[in-house]
Amino acid sequence: MTSPHITGKPIKKIAIFGGTHGNELTGVFLVKHWLENDAEIQRTGLEVKPFITNPRAVKKCTRYIDCDLNRVCDLENLGKEMSEDLPYEVKRAQEINHLFGPKNSEDSYDIIFDLHNTTSNMGCTLILEDSRNDFLIQMYHYIKTSLAPLPCYVYLIEHPSLKYTTISSVAKYPVGIEVGPQPQGVLRADILDQMRKMIKHALDFIYQFNEGKEFPPCAIEVYKVVEKVDYPRNESGEITAVIHPNLQDQDWKPLHPGDPMFVTLDGKTILLGGDCTVYPVFVNEAAYYEKKEAFAKTTKLTLNAKSIRSSFH
Amino acid sequence: MCSVPVPRAPLRRVAVTGGTHGNELSGVYLARHWLRDPGELRRPSFSATPVLANPGAAAACRRYVDHDLNRTFTDTLLASRATPNDPYELTRARELDQLLGPKASGSDRAFDFVLDLHNTTANMGTCLLVDGAHNTFALHLSHHLQLQFPEVPCQVLLTWPPQSARKSFSLDSVAKNGMTVELGPQPQGVLRAAVFSRMRALVASALDFMELFNQGAAFPAFEMEVYRNLGGEDFPRTQDGDLAGMVHPQLQDRDYEPLQPGAPIFQKFSGEEVLYEGDSTVYPVFINEAAYYEKHVAFLRTEKLMISVPPLPPLSPAPTQVL
């Protein structure tokens, strides 16, 4: 008896976004390179469009001009009446929704890969927004297996209040790709090579799916966000403690109650409370100081996907 | 070049400046901490003044608002007449020149020493930037720091090529003497605990050295290995001036290691390698510093040399008054 499987329509339209944050340079330069020479991202039967999402921020080598482009793709912002007074990134999100969406419609792009860097020691990371998306779980499983022994982690941002609307969510299948550590404004060859491989494996998976390959049921380990932890601050909102040296660079590793978490500027250690082991991610990400996030606590769990096959075969 | 390479009187007016670049956070947070509580900057014979050099940039967590503050301390700019449209950093440089200088030579009003705190995204560990081999006091101070922290290498970079026609432009040139402490790697906008602690310990040790000097200690001559700046090497670029390649993986993070002619230095996005075409071995530093992309510097070439530093004579005691 065959196990239940999902048949999906073949994938036709894919976009690869770079420069959603203008100072996260790997995506900027991969996309710029592919706009000149797209040989390595083309696959028969697929339209793959590289695209710079925030050109003004890229030109200034800054994260954003008015507001974070990767936080304004919700339906309210997308639906606002177009006016000169709108923040630059909201206008941009609307343009992107027009070009690659509309979000939640049949006409939207099938997949958008949105390329990011982090100052955190997260290695190769894939962002998953929906724990029940068999197609993406299968894709992520394929990418992880192909990259091994290079680790590739999956960060599940599905959460009633902590989930954020990404620019890639304009597509039917949003894929966030995050590679670190890399400082803002710096382009490292090793990081670029890792991100390039992630895209290559993703495109190979999609091509094989379209060709009719059946991907058997699979399981992947993911890290699901549970809570975001801010830095200790004083009454004026200034940071009074920093990530403890024992936690610095230890993304994805278990943090137990009683382990050091922060150290104050006066040298006092602050320990993790509670009674659960957590797996911190985005530890000491530069862009998150203003978002009041020193790190995110996650729990580890396994997600299963049914077998999938394209419906044309 | 600093005007007082060998002080003849105790150092009384010393400044420690952080946040000259607002996103180099070790100095920003140290300066803010000391402005609230300057206790640890006090020594028996003097107190160091903490200064947040670029408050506008620090508030925005950016390198600068209009113009790089650490390039604004030229004689020309400092002497220019103020106008309402002046860049933020030009106004600020004049204020700092009034506070810590004036830089104009021969002035006795200037502070005795400025210690300027910086971070770099390059893998430079601890680096002390001194303006030249003539700066006996700063080299003795650097040597003291090397001896105090034997377990962590501390390199000395002479920022001026020999016979340089360039005039100084950095904040640490505004007082009678000064130098820069550069710690990396640390991303812009990130505060790493270990880097912060190290910066703090280095400042404490620098002030201890000044106290020893003020108390009449003598420091004998020594030999020191230094790196001397020979100039910057740009990234390969397109005709539009855009980046055409990246620092090669074999060069990335290898600050202070020898780079031979013919060794790969860049990797183009197409995969092609660019090789170093100089005719002698150099020692690159500031490899892949984020802030230098716009200055067209992928790394600085340096030569490694041994220099002899003469003794730092003890302060002569004040002559007794005949009443």
PDB file of C-alpha atoms in Angstrom, chain B residues 157-162 166 228-234 276 282-286 292 295-303:
ATOM      1  CA  LEU B 157      51.086  49.603  13.308  1.00  0.00           C
ATOM      2  CA  LEU B 158      52.909  52.742  12.266  1.00  0.00           C
ATOM      3  CA  THR B 159      50.314  54.609  10.288  1.00  0.00           C
ATOM      4  CA  TRP B 160      52.651  56.868   8.343  1.00  0.00           C
ATOM      5  CA  PRO B 161      54.740  55.749   5.446  1.00  0.00           C
ATOM      6  CA  PRO B 162      58.277  57.117   5.745  1.00  0.00           C
ATOM      7  CA  ARG B 166      50.453  63.617   4.047  1.00  0.00           C
ATOM      8  CA  ARG B 228      54.561  50.107   8.772  1.00  0.00           C
ATOM      9  CA  ASN B 229      51.743  51.176   6.453  1.00  0.00           C
ATOM     10  CA  LEU B 230      52.648  51.192   2.762  1.00  0.00           C
ATOM     11  CA  GLY B 231      49.231  52.085   1.391  1.00  0.00           C
ATOM     12  CA  GLY B 232      45.944  50.481   0.471  1.00  0.00           C
ATOM     13  CA  GLU B 233      44.985  47.943  -2.192  1.00  0.00           C
ATOM     14  CA  ASP B 234      41.516  48.329  -3.721  1.00  0.00           C
ATOM     15  CA  TYR B 276      49.114  39.974  -5.785  1.00  0.00           C
ATOM     16  CA  VAL B 282      53.996  42.484   2.374  1.00  0.00           C
ATOM     17  CA  TYR B 283      51.973  41.993   5.572  1.00  0.00           C
ATOM     18  CA  PRO B 284      48.322  42.894   5.009  1.00  0.00           C
ATOM     19  CA  VAL B 285      46.188  44.411   7.755  1.00  0.00           C
ATOM     20  CA  PHE B 286      42.637  45.774   7.825  1.00  0.00           C
ATOM     21  CA  TYR B 292      37.004  50.844   3.941  1.00  0.00           C
ATOM     22  CA  LYS B 295      37.519  54.337   0.770  1.00  0.00           C
ATOM     23  CA  HIS B 296      38.555  51.840  -1.896  1.00  0.00           C
ATOM     24  CA  VAL B 297      40.746  49.827   0.438  1.00  0.00           C
ATOM     25  CA  ALA B 298      40.381  46.020   0.588  1.00  0.00           C
ATOM     26  CA  PHE B 299      43.472  45.790   2.785  1.00  0.00           C
ATOM     27  CA  LEU B 300      46.494  47.883   3.804  1.00  0.00           C
ATOM     28  CA  ARG B 301      49.919  46.685   2.715  1.00  0.00           C
ATOM     29  CA  THR B 302      52.566  46.935   5.410  1.00  0.00           C
ATOM     30  CA  GLU B 303      56.227  46.084   5.809  1.00  0.00           C
TER      31      GLU B 303
END
